[in-house]
CSV table of C-alpha atoms in Angstrom, one decimal:
chain,number,residue,atom,x,y,z
A,1208,MET,CA,145.1,131.7,19.9
A,1209,GLN,CA,148.3,129.2,19.5
A,1210,GLU,CA,148.9,128.0,16.4
A,1211,THR,CA,148.8,125.1,15.9
A,1212,ARG,CA,149.0,122.2,13.9
A,1213,ARG,CA,146.9,118.0,13.3
A,1214,GLU,CA,148.6,114.7,14.2
A,1215,ARG,CA,147.8,111.3,14.6
A,1216,ASP,CA,148.3,108.2,16.8
A,1217,SER,CA,146.1,104.8,16.7
A,1218,MET,CA,143.7,106.8,18.2
A,1219,GLY,CA,142.9,109.1,16.5
A,1220,GLU,CA,143.5,112.7,15.3
A,1221,MET,CA,144.9,114.9,17.7
A,1222,GLU,CA,145.4,119.4,18.0
A,1223,VAL,CA,149.2,119.5,18.8
A,1224,PRO,CA,150.7,123.0,20.2
A,1225,ALA,CA,152.4,123.8,15.8
A,1226,ASP,CA,155.7,124.4,17.7
A,1227,VAL,CA,156.8,121.2,20.4
A,1228,LEU,CA,157.8,118.0,18.6
A,1229,TYR,CA,156.1,115.9,21.2
A,1230,GLY,CA,152.7,114.4,19.1
A,1231,ALA,CA,149.4,113.4,19.5
A,1232,SER,CA,150.2,111.0,22.3
A,1233,THR,CA,151.3,113.3,24.7
A,1234,ALA,CA,149.0,115.2,24.0
A,1235,ARG,CA,146.5,113.0,24.4
A,1236,ALA,CA,148.3,112.0,27.2
A,1237,VAL,CA,148.1,116.4,28.6
A,1238,GLU,CA,144.5,116.1,27.8
A,1239,ASN,CA,144.5,113.1,30.1
A,1240,PHE,CA,146.9,114.2,33.7
A,1241,PRO,CA,145.8,117.7,33.9
A,1242,ILE,CA,147.0,116.7,37.7
A,1243,SER,CA,150.0,118.1,39.8
A,1244,GLY,CA,151.3,120.0,36.0
A,1245,THR,CA,154.5,118.7,37.0
A,1246,PRO,CA,157.1,116.4,34.6
A,1247,LEU,CA,159.0,113.8,35.2
A,1248,PRO,CA,162.0,116.1,36.2
A,1249,PRO,CA,165.2,116.0,33.5
A,1250,ARG,CA,167.1,113.8,35.0
A,1251,PHE,CA,165.1,111.7,34.0
A,1252,LEU,CA,164.8,111.9,30.7
A,1253,HIS,CA,168.1,112.6,30.6
A,1254,ALA,CA,168.8,108.8,31.1
A,1255,TYR,CA,165.5,108.1,28.1
A,1256,GLY,CA,167.2,109.7,25.7
A,1257,LEU,CA,170.6,107.5,26.9
A,1258,ILE,CA,168.1,104.4,26.9
A,1259,LYS,CA,167.2,104.9,23.3
A,1260,ALA,CA,170.5,105.8,22.2
A,1261,ALA,CA,171.7,102.9,23.4
A,1262,ALA,CA,168.9,101.3,21.6
A,1263,ALA,CA,169.0,102.0,18.5
A,1264,ARG,CA,172.8,101.3,17.3
A,1265,THR,CA,171.5,98.4,19.5
A,1266,ASN,CA,169.2,97.4,16.7
A,1267,ALA,CA,171.4,98.4,14.0
A,1268,ASP,CA,173.8,96.3,14.8
A,1269,LEU,CA,172.1,93.2,15.2
A,1270,GLY,CA,170.9,94.3,11.1
A,1271,LEU,CA,167.2,94.7,12.9
A,1272,LEU,CA,167.8,99.0,11.7
A,1273,GLU,CA,169.0,100.7,9.0
A,1274,ARG,CA,172.4,102.4,10.6
A,1275,PRO,CA,171.7,105.8,8.6
A,1276,VAL,CA,168.0,106.1,10.3
A,1277,ALA,CA,169.4,103.8,13.6
A,1278,GLU,CA,171.8,107.3,13.2
A,1279,ALA,CA,169.8,110.1,13.2
A,1280,ILE,CA,167.5,108.0,15.4
A,1281,ALA,CA,170.3,107.9,18.1
A,1282,ALA,CA,171.3,111.6,17.5
A,1283,ALA,CA,167.4,112.8,18.1
A,1284,ALA,CA,168.0,110.8,21.5
A,1285,GLU,CA,171.7,112.7,22.1
A,1286,GLU,CA,169.8,115.6,22.5
A,1287,ILE,CA,167.1,114.4,24.7
A,1288,ALA,CA,170.6,113.2,27.4
A,1289,ALA,CA,172.0,116.9,26.2
A,1290,GLY,CA,169.3,118.7,28.1
A,1291,GLY,CA,167.5,122.1,26.9
A,1292,LEU,CA,165.1,120.2,25.3
A,1293,GLU,CA,162.8,119.7,29.1
A,1294,ARG,CA,159.6,121.8,27.4
A,1295,HIS,CA,159.0,119.8,24.7
A,1296,PHE,CA,157.8,116.5,27.9
A,1297,PRO,CA,154.9,118.3,29.5
A,1298,VAL,CA,153.6,114.6,30.3
A,1299,ASP,CA,152.2,115.1,33.8
A,1300,ILE,CA,154.3,112.7,37.3
A,1301,TYR,CA,150.6,111.1,37.5
A,1302,GLN,CA,149.9,109.4,34.5
A,1303,THR,CA,149.5,106.2,33.4
A,1304,GLY,CA,151.6,103.7,35.4
A,1305,SER,CA,153.6,102.6,33.4
A,1306,GLY,CA,154.9,105.4,32.0
A,1307,THR,CA,153.8,104.6,29.1
A,1308,SER,CA,152.6,108.4,27.6
A,1309,THR,CA,156.4,109.5,28.1
A,1310,ASN,CA,158.2,106.7,27.1
A,1311,MET,CA,155.6,107.8,23.2
A,1312,ASN,CA,156.7,111.2,23.6
A,1313,VAL,CA,160.1,110.4,24.1
A,1314,ASN,CA,159.5,108.8,21.2
A,1315,GLU,CA,157.6,111.8,19.6
A,1316,VAL,CA,160.0,114.1,20.1
A,1317,ILE,CA,163.3,112.0,18.0
A,1318,VAL,CA,160.7,111.4,15.5
A,1319,HIS,CA,160.3,115.5,15.3
A,1320,LEU,CA,164.0,115.9,15.1
A,1321,CYS,CA,164.8,113.5,13.3
A,1322,ALA,CA,162.1,114.7,10.9
A,1323,ARG,CA,163.5,118.0,10.8
A,1324,LYS,CA,166.8,115.4,9.1
A,1325,GLY,CA,165.1,115.1,6.6
A,1326,ILE,CA,164.6,111.7,8.4
A,1327,LYS,CA,161.2,109.9,8.1
A,1328,VAL,CA,161.0,107.5,11.0
A,1329,HIS,CA,158.1,105.7,12.7
A,1330,ALA,CA,157.9,106.3,17.0
A,1331,ASN,CA,156.8,103.3,17.5
A,1332,ASP,CA,158.8,99.4,14.3
A,1333,ASP,CA,162.0,102.3,14.6
A,1334,VAL,CA,162.0,104.4,17.8
A,1335,ASN,CA,160.3,101.2,20.5
A,1336,LEU,CA,161.8,99.0,18.6
A,1337,GLY,CA,162.7,95.2,20.8
A,1338,GLN,CA,160.7,97.7,23.3
A,1339,SER,CA,157.7,98.5,26.0
A,1340,SER,CA,157.5,101.4,28.0
A,1341,ASN,CA,157.4,98.1,31.0
A,1342,ASP,CA,160.9,98.2,30.7
A,1343,THR,CA,162.4,100.4,28.9
A,1344,PHE,CA,159.7,102.6,32.1
A,1345,PRO,CA,161.8,101.4,34.8
A,1346,THR,CA,165.5,100.5,33.4
A,1347,ALA,CA,165.7,105.3,32.8
A,1348,ILE,CA,164.3,105.0,36.8
A,1349,HIS,CA,167.3,102.2,37.6
A,1350,LEU,CA,169.2,104.8,35.1
A,1351,SER,CA,168.5,108.4,35.7
A,1352,ALA,CA,169.1,107.4,40.5
A,1353,ALA,CA,171.9,105.6,40.4
A,1354,LEU,CA,173.6,108.5,37.7
A,1355,ALA,CA,172.1,110.7,40.1
A,1356,LEU,CA,173.6,109.3,43.7
A,1357,LYS,CA,177.4,108.2,41.4
A,1358,GLU,CA,177.1,112.0,40.4
A,1359,GLU,CA,175.1,114.8,43.2
A,1360,LEU,CA,174.5,112.6,46.1
A,1361,ILE,CA,177.8,110.3,46.9
A,1362,PRO,CA,180.6,113.0,46.6
A,1363,ALA,CA,178.1,116.0,48.5
A,1364,LEU,CA,178.2,113.3,51.7
A,1365,GLU,CA,182.3,112.7,50.7
A,1366,SER,CA,183.5,116.2,50.7
A,1367,LEU,CA,180.5,117.0,53.5
A,1368,ALA,CA,182.7,114.0,55.9
A,1369,VAL,CA,185.8,115.6,54.4
A,1370,VAL,CA,184.9,119.0,56.1
A,1371,LEU,CA,183.8,117.4,59.2
A,1372,GLU,CA,186.3,115.5,59.8
A,1373,ALA,CA,189.2,118.0,59.1
A,1374,LYS,CA,187.3,120.2,62.4
A,1375,ALA,CA,187.8,116.8,64.6
A,1376,ARG,CA,191.1,117.1,64.4
A,1377,GLU,CA,190.9,121.5,65.0
A,1378,PHE,CA,189.0,120.7,67.6
A,1379,HIS,CA,190.4,117.9,69.2
A,1380,GLY,CA,192.1,120.6,71.9
A,1381,ILE,CA,189.2,121.6,73.3
A,1382,LEU,CA,187.0,120.0,76.3
A,1383,LYS,CA,183.0,120.5,76.9
A,1384,ILE,CA,181.3,118.2,79.4
A,1385,GLY,CA,179.1,115.7,76.8
A,1386,ARG,CA,175.4,115.4,77.0
A,1387,THR,CA,173.1,112.5,77.5
A,1388,HIS,CA,168.8,113.3,77.8
A,1389,LEU,CA,170.1,116.7,77.0
A,1390,MET,CA,171.1,116.3,80.1
A,1391,ASP,CA,174.9,117.0,81.2
A,1392,ALA,CA,176.9,114.0,81.8
A,1393,THR,CA,180.5,112.8,81.5
A,1394,PRO,CA,183.0,115.6,79.6
A,1395,VAL,CA,184.5,114.8,75.8
A,1396,ARG,CA,186.1,116.7,73.4
A,1397,LEU,CA,185.0,118.9,71.0
A,1398,GLY,CA,187.0,117.0,68.6
A,1399,GLN,CA,185.1,114.2,69.5
A,1400,GLU,CA,181.8,115.4,68.4
A,1401,PHE,CA,183.0,116.1,65.7
A,1402,GLY,CA,184.7,113.0,64.5
A,1403,GLY,CA,181.5,111.2,65.3
A,1404,TRP,CA,179.2,113.3,62.4
A,1405,ALA,CA,182.0,112.9,60.3
A,1406,ARG,CA,181.9,108.8,59.8
A,1407,GLN,CA,177.7,109.6,60.4
A,1408,ALA,CA,179.4,111.4,56.8
A,1409,SER,CA,181.1,108.5,56.0
A,1410,GLN,CA,178.6,106.0,57.1
A,1411,SER,CA,176.1,108.0,55.1
A,1412,ALA,CA,178.5,107.7,51.8
A,1413,GLY,CA,179.3,104.3,51.8
A,1414,ARG,CA,174.9,103.4,52.1
A,1415,ALA,CA,174.8,105.8,48.8
A,1416,GLN,CA,176.9,103.5,47.6
A,1417,LYS,CA,174.9,100.4,48.9
A,1418,ALA,CA,172.0,102.8,47.3
A,1419,LEU,CA,174.4,102.3,43.7
A,1420,LYS,CA,174.8,99.0,44.1
A,1421,ALA,CA,170.9,98.0,44.5
A,1422,LEU,CA,170.1,99.8,40.8
A,1423,HIS,CA,173.0,97.8,38.8
A,1424,GLU,CA,170.3,95.0,37.3
A,1425,LEU,CA,168.0,96.5,34.6
A,1426,PRO,CA,164.9,95.3,33.5
A,1427,LEU,CA,165.6,96.1,28.7
A,1428,GLY,CA,164.5,93.5,27.1
A,1429,GLY,CA,161.7,92.1,29.1
A,1430,THR,CA,159.1,94.5,27.0
A,1431,ALA,CA,155.7,94.2,28.1
A,1432,VAL,CA,154.9,90.9,30.2
A,1433,GLY,CA,159.1,90.1,31.0
A,1434,THR,CA,158.9,87.4,27.7
A,1435,GLY,CA,161.3,89.4,25.7
A,1436,LEU,CA,158.4,89.5,22.5
A,1437,ASN,CA,159.4,91.3,19.7
A,1438,ALA,CA,162.7,91.6,21.2
A,1439,HIS,CA,165.4,89.5,19.9
A,1440,PRO,CA,167.9,87.9,22.0
A,1441,GLU,CA,170.6,90.1,21.8
A,1442,PHE,CA,169.3,93.5,22.6
A,1443,ALA,CA,169.2,93.6,26.2
A,1444,ALA,CA,173.1,92.6,27.1
A,1445,ARG,CA,174.1,94.2,23.7
A,1446,THR,CA,172.0,97.9,24.7
A,1447,ILE,CA,172.5,97.0,28.8
A,1448,ALA,CA,176.7,97.0,28.0
A,1449,ALA,CA,176.2,100.2,26.3
A,1450,LEU,CA,175.0,101.5,28.9
A,1451,ALA,CA,177.6,100.3,31.6
A,1452,GLU,CA,180.3,102.6,29.8
A,1453,ARG,CA,178.9,105.4,28.8
A,1454,THR,CA,178.4,106.0,32.3
A,1455,GLY,CA,181.4,103.5,34.0
A,1456,ILE,CA,179.1,102.3,35.8
A,1457,PRO,CA,178.8,98.0,35.6
A,1458,PHE,CA,175.1,97.7,35.3
A,1459,ARG,CA,173.7,94.5,33.8
A,1460,GLU,CA,170.9,92.6,32.8
A,1461,ALA,CA,168.5,91.9,34.7
A,1462,GLU,CA,168.2,88.6,36.0
A,1463,ASP,CA,164.4,87.6,36.1
A,1464,HIS,CA,162.6,89.6,33.9
A,1465,PHE,CA,159.2,89.2,35.7
A,1466,GLU,CA,160.6,90.1,38.7
A,1467,ALA,CA,162.0,93.2,37.5
A,1468,GLN,CA,159.3,94.6,35.8
A,1469,SER,CA,156.2,93.1,38.4
A,1470,ALA,CA,158.1,93.8,41.3
A,1471,LYS,CA,160.0,97.4,42.4
A,1472,ASP,CA,162.0,95.9,45.2
A,1473,ALA,CA,165.3,97.6,44.3
A,1474,CYS,CA,164.5,101.1,44.2
A,1475,VAL,CA,162.7,100.3,47.3
A,1476,GLU,CA,166.2,97.9,48.5
A,1477,ALA,CA,167.9,102.5,47.4
A,1478,HIS,CA,165.2,104.7,48.9
A,1479,GLY,CA,165.5,103.2,51.7
A,1480,GLN,CA,168.9,104.3,52.2
A,1481,LEU,CA,168.3,107.8,51.7
A,1482,ALA,CA,165.9,107.4,54.7
A,1483,THR,CA,169.4,106.8,56.2
A,1484,ILE,CA,170.6,108.8,55.6
A,1485,ALA,CA,168.7,112.1,55.8
A,1486,VAL,CA,168.6,110.3,59.3
A,1487,ALA,CA,172.0,111.1,59.7
A,1488,LEU,CA,171.7,114.4,58.4
A,1489,HIS,CA,169.1,115.6,60.7
A,1490,LYS,CA,170.7,114.4,64.0
A,1491,ILE,CA,173.9,116.1,63.0
A,1492,ALA,CA,172.7,119.3,62.2
A,1493,CYS,CA,170.0,119.0,65.1
A,1494,ASP,CA,172.9,118.6,67.3
A,1495,LEU,CA,174.8,121.3,65.5
A,1496,ARG,CA,172.0,124.5,66.1
A,1497,LEU,CA,172.1,122.4,69.8
A,1498,LEU,CA,175.2,123.6,70.4
A,1499,GLY,CA,175.6,126.4,68.3
A,1500,SER,CA,171.7,128.2,70.3
A,1501,GLY,CA,172.3,131.3,72.8
A,1502,PRO,CA,174.3,132.9,71.2
A,1503,ARG,CA,173.8,134.3,75.0
A,1504,CYS,CA,171.6,132.9,77.0
A,1505,GLY,CA,172.1,128.5,75.0
A,1506,ILE,CA,174.9,126.4,75.5
A,1507,GLY,CA,176.7,128.2,73.1
A,1508,GLU,CA,179.7,126.2,73.0
A,1509,ILE,CA,180.7,127.3,69.0
A,1510,ARG,CA,179.3,129.2,67.2
A,1511,LEU,CA,177.9,129.0,64.0
A,1512,PRO,CA,178.7,130.9,60.7
A,1513,ALA,CA,176.1,133.9,60.9
A,1514,THR,CA,174.4,134.1,56.5
A,1515,GLN,CA,171.7,136.2,56.9
A,1516,PRO,CA,169.4,138.5,59.4
A,1517,GLY,CA,166.9,135.8,61.6
A,1518,SER,CA,164.2,138.1,62.5
A,1519,SER,CA,162.1,141.1,61.0
A,1520,ILE,CA,161.1,142.4,64.6
A,1521,MET,CA,164.3,141.8,67.1
A,1522,PRO,CA,167.6,143.2,65.6
A,1523,GLY,CA,170.8,140.9,65.2
A,1524,LYS,CA,169.3,137.4,66.4
A,1525,VAL,CA,170.5,135.2,63.6
A,1526,ASN,CA,169.3,131.4,63.1
A,1527,PRO,CA,170.5,128.6,62.8
A,1528,VAL,CA,169.0,128.2,59.5
A,1529,ILE,CA,171.1,126.1,57.3
A,1530,ALA,CA,170.5,123.4,59.6
A,1531,GLU,CA,167.5,123.6,59.5
A,1532,SER,CA,167.1,123.7,55.8
A,1533,VAL,CA,168.4,120.2,56.5
A,1534,THR,CA,165.3,119.2,59.0
A,1535,MET,CA,163.4,119.9,57.0
A,1536,VAL,CA,164.4,117.7,53.3
A,1537,ALA,CA,165.0,115.1,56.1
A,1538,ALA,CA,161.3,115.5,56.4
A,1539,ARG,CA,159.7,115.3,53.0
A,1540,VAL,CA,162.7,112.8,52.4
A,1541,ALA,CA,161.2,110.7,55.4
A,1542,GLY,CA,157.2,111.1,53.6
A,1543,ASN,CA,159.4,110.4,49.9
A,1544,GLN,CA,160.2,106.8,52.3
A,1545,THR,CA,156.5,106.0,52.1
A,1546,THR,CA,154.8,106.4,48.9
A,1547,VAL,CA,157.5,105.0,47.3
A,1548,SER,CA,157.0,101.5,49.4
A,1549,TRP,CA,153.8,102.7,48.8
A,1550,CYS,CA,154.7,102.1,45.0
A,1551,GLY,CA,157.1,99.4,45.1
A,1552,ALA,CA,153.8,97.8,46.5
A,1553,GLY,CA,151.9,98.4,43.3
A,1554,GLY,CA,153.4,95.6,41.5
A,1555,PHE,CA,150.2,93.2,40.7
A,1556,LEU,CA,151.4,90.5,38.4
A,1557,GLU,CA,153.6,91.3,35.4
A,1558,LEU,CA,153.5,95.0,36.2
A,1559,ASN,CA,154.9,97.8,38.3
A,1560,VAL,CA,151.4,100.9,37.9
A,1561,SER,CA,153.0,103.3,40.0
A,1562,MET,CA,156.5,103.2,38.7
A,1563,PRO,CA,155.9,108.0,37.5
A,1564,LEU,CA,155.5,108.1,41.1
A,1565,LEU,CA,158.6,106.8,42.1
A,1566,ALA,CA,160.5,107.8,39.6
A,1567,ALA,CA,160.0,111.6,40.9
A,1568,CYS,CA,159.9,111.0,44.6
A,1569,LEU,CA,163.7,108.8,43.7
A,1570,LEU,CA,165.3,111.7,42.3
A,1571,GLU,CA,163.8,114.6,44.3
A,1572,SER,CA,165.2,112.5,47.3
A,1573,ILE,CA,168.9,111.9,46.1
A,1574,SER,CA,168.6,115.9,45.2
A,1575,LEU,CA,167.9,117.0,48.0
A,1576,LEU,CA,169.4,115.3,50.4
A,1577,ALA,CA,172.8,116.1,48.4
A,1578,ASN,CA,171.8,119.6,47.3
A,1579,VAL,CA,171.5,120.7,51.4
A,1580,SER,CA,175.0,118.5,52.4
A,1581,ALA,CA,175.9,120.8,49.7
A,1582,ALA,CA,175.1,123.5,51.7
A,1583,LEU,CA,175.6,122.6,55.3
A,1584,ARG,CA,179.1,121.8,54.2
A,1585,THR,CA,180.0,125.3,52.0
A,1586,LYS,CA,177.4,127.5,54.6
A,1587,CYS,CA,177.7,126.4,58.0
A,1588,VAL,CA,180.2,123.1,58.5
A,1589,GLU,CA,183.1,125.5,57.8
A,1590,GLY,CA,182.2,128.7,59.1
A,1591,ILE,CA,182.1,127.3,62.4
A,1592,GLN,CA,184.4,127.4,64.9
A,1593,ALA,CA,184.6,126.8,69.1
A,1594,ASN,CA,183.8,128.5,72.6
A,1595,GLU,CA,186.6,127.1,74.5
A,1596,ALA,CA,186.4,129.9,77.1
A,1597,ARG,CA,182.2,128.5,77.1
A,1598,CYS,CA,183.4,125.3,76.9
A,1599,LYS,CA,185.9,125.4,79.7
A,1600,GLU,CA,182.3,127.4,81.8
A,1601,LEU,CA,180.3,124.3,81.6
A,1602,ILE,CA,183.1,122.3,82.1
A,1603,GLU,CA,183.7,122.8,86.0
A,1604,TYR,CA,179.6,124.2,86.6
A,1605,SER,CA,179.0,120.4,85.4
A,1606,LEU,CA,178.2,118.6,88.5
A,1607,SER,CA,179.0,115.4,86.2
A,1608,MET,CA,182.2,115.6,86.9
A,1609,VAL,CA,182.2,114.4,90.3
A,1610,THR,CA,181.5,110.8,88.7
A,1611,SER,CA,185.8,110.7,87.4
A,1612,LEU,CA,185.6,111.0,92.1
A,1613,VAL,CA,183.3,107.6,92.8
A,1614,PRO,CA,185.6,105.4,92.1
A,1615,THR,CA,187.3,107.0,95.5
A,1616,ILE,CA,185.4,108.3,97.1
A,1617,GLY,CA,182.1,105.8,96.7
A,1618,TYR,CA,179.0,107.0,94.6
A,1619,ASP,CA,177.1,108.1,98.4
A,1620,LYS,CA,178.7,110.5,99.1
A,1621,ALA,CA,179.4,111.8,95.7
A,1622,ALA,CA,175.8,111.0,95.2
A,1623,ALA,CA,176.1,113.8,98.2
A,1624,ILE,CA,178.4,116.7,96.6
A,1625,ALA,CA,176.5,116.8,93.9
A,1626,LYS,CA,173.2,117.3,95.6
A,1627,GLU,CA,175.1,120.2,97.5
A,1628,SER,CA,176.2,121.8,94.2
A,1629,VAL,CA,172.8,122.3,93.4
A,1630,ALA,CA,171.8,124.2,96.5
A,1631,SER,CA,175.3,125.8,97.5
A,1632,GLY,CA,175.9,127.0,93.8
A,1633,LYS,CA,179.3,126.7,94.6
A,1634,THR,CA,181.1,124.0,91.8
A,1635,VAL,CA,182.6,120.5,92.3
A,1636,ARG,CA,186.0,120.9,92.8
A,1637,GLU,CA,185.4,123.7,94.6
A,1638,LEU,CA,183.2,121.9,97.6
A,1639,CYS,CA,185.9,119.1,97.4
A,1640,ALA,CA,188.1,120.8,98.4
A,1641,GLU,CA,187.0,122.1,101.3
A,1642,ARG,CA,186.5,119.2,102.7
A,1643,LEU,CA,189.8,116.7,101.4
A,1644,GLU,CA,190.4,115.3,105.0
A,1645,GLU,CA,186.7,114.3,104.8
A,1646,LEU,CA,186.9,112.5,102.4
A,1647,GLY,CA,189.8,111.0,102.5
A,1648,ILE,CA,192.2,112.3,99.5
A,1649,THR,CA,194.8,114.9,98.8
A,1650,ALA,CA,194.5,118.4,97.1
A,1651,ALA,CA,197.0,116.5,94.2
A,1652,GLN,CA,194.7,113.4,94.2
A,1653,LEU,CA,191.7,116.1,93.8
A,1654,GLU,CA,193.2,118.0,90.4
A,1655,ALA,CA,194.3,114.3,89.3
A,1656,ALA,CA,190.0,113.6,89.4
A,1657,LEU,CA,189.2,116.1,88.3
A,1658,ASP,CA,191.0,117.2,84.9
A,1659,PRO,CA,188.7,117.1,82.8
A,1660,GLY,CA,191.2,115.6,79.7
A,1661,LYS,CA,191.8,112.7,81.3
A,1662,MET,CA,187.7,112.4,81.5
A,1663,ALA,CA,187.8,112.8,77.9
A,1664,GLY,CA,190.6,110.1,77.3
A,1665,GLY,CA,191.7,110.4,73.1
């Protein structure tokens, strides 16, 4: 039998496991919400610790808490922020829509950490002074997501862009056939394709920056309904300034606390940027696996790194597994976009009541995109090789080579040559060389017109 102790909150006593740091309110939430078995992400809890530490020091500066008490609270909160205490935060994602259970979980853990040092503090009167779940929880969403964007996703996308740009330079001299509608088109440079993907990755990093900017306003200071009841007039500005200094992110107090607490439009906007990033990564991954398909019976213009055996029955088969992981992340982020939008619509009068799920989805999308971008870079793009011989071969067999002759021989004659190329199996170059006089061009003109380098430009 697990040893327990008795803890009390405003509703009465609860049995709490003896070895945990939380109290009755948290135990009550654990009992009430046996839904998914998944608590809020560690990064979110760490952000909550930063908020509580900054709030305690602000309240001491304002003369509302005795300095030793405030420093004890701040030190305990810093322990939460540092990580390693996650097992003491068991409250399910699917809980009260304001996140009150998690806020009280944080408050109770701080109380017990202080008690270990012989300092008695109250979860509501001291740790939660000048605060409400209704303004601290959305503040923790913005803070945790902003830090994840700054520390994880933006660097991952920027690094991916750098490697793709390097490949674009490496492959600039390699000519290949272009494709539209997945059908042969006029020639391009392999480097041009990689350059397009590099630009997508770079633009994605910019979109992550926009997502970060959308989260700069913090709801802290609105307390219960946005009026700031029971908070010192300077509490929010001072605490937010401390958080901005601590993180290096230019957070600022919400211009309108009623908007900041009742609506979660900023989070929906931020995740919209993530959804766009997911679409971009999906495009890059799908193109890579198409060009690498084969290796002998597909396009095969590039060789993707072999990362693991691809089949339990077909010896030697190697699959584009990294690219496939990207497409699955994109699917998950697309699903999270729907969930975040739905949660954003869960604002009723003075409060949004879908915040824990919104927080979980937003942070999951950032983490997945950051991790899969890093994997795509290190386990795929960095090791890609060009199959130059295959690129040259497919250019010669392409019907679209005839396009460059249109200004000289006209569209109808060019179309006829393309059709004959299909029927005979001969290349456009071979057919044209056989009928130079009929077409009214010289061999030199033909070679110049069918120069794939000129067609590709740049």
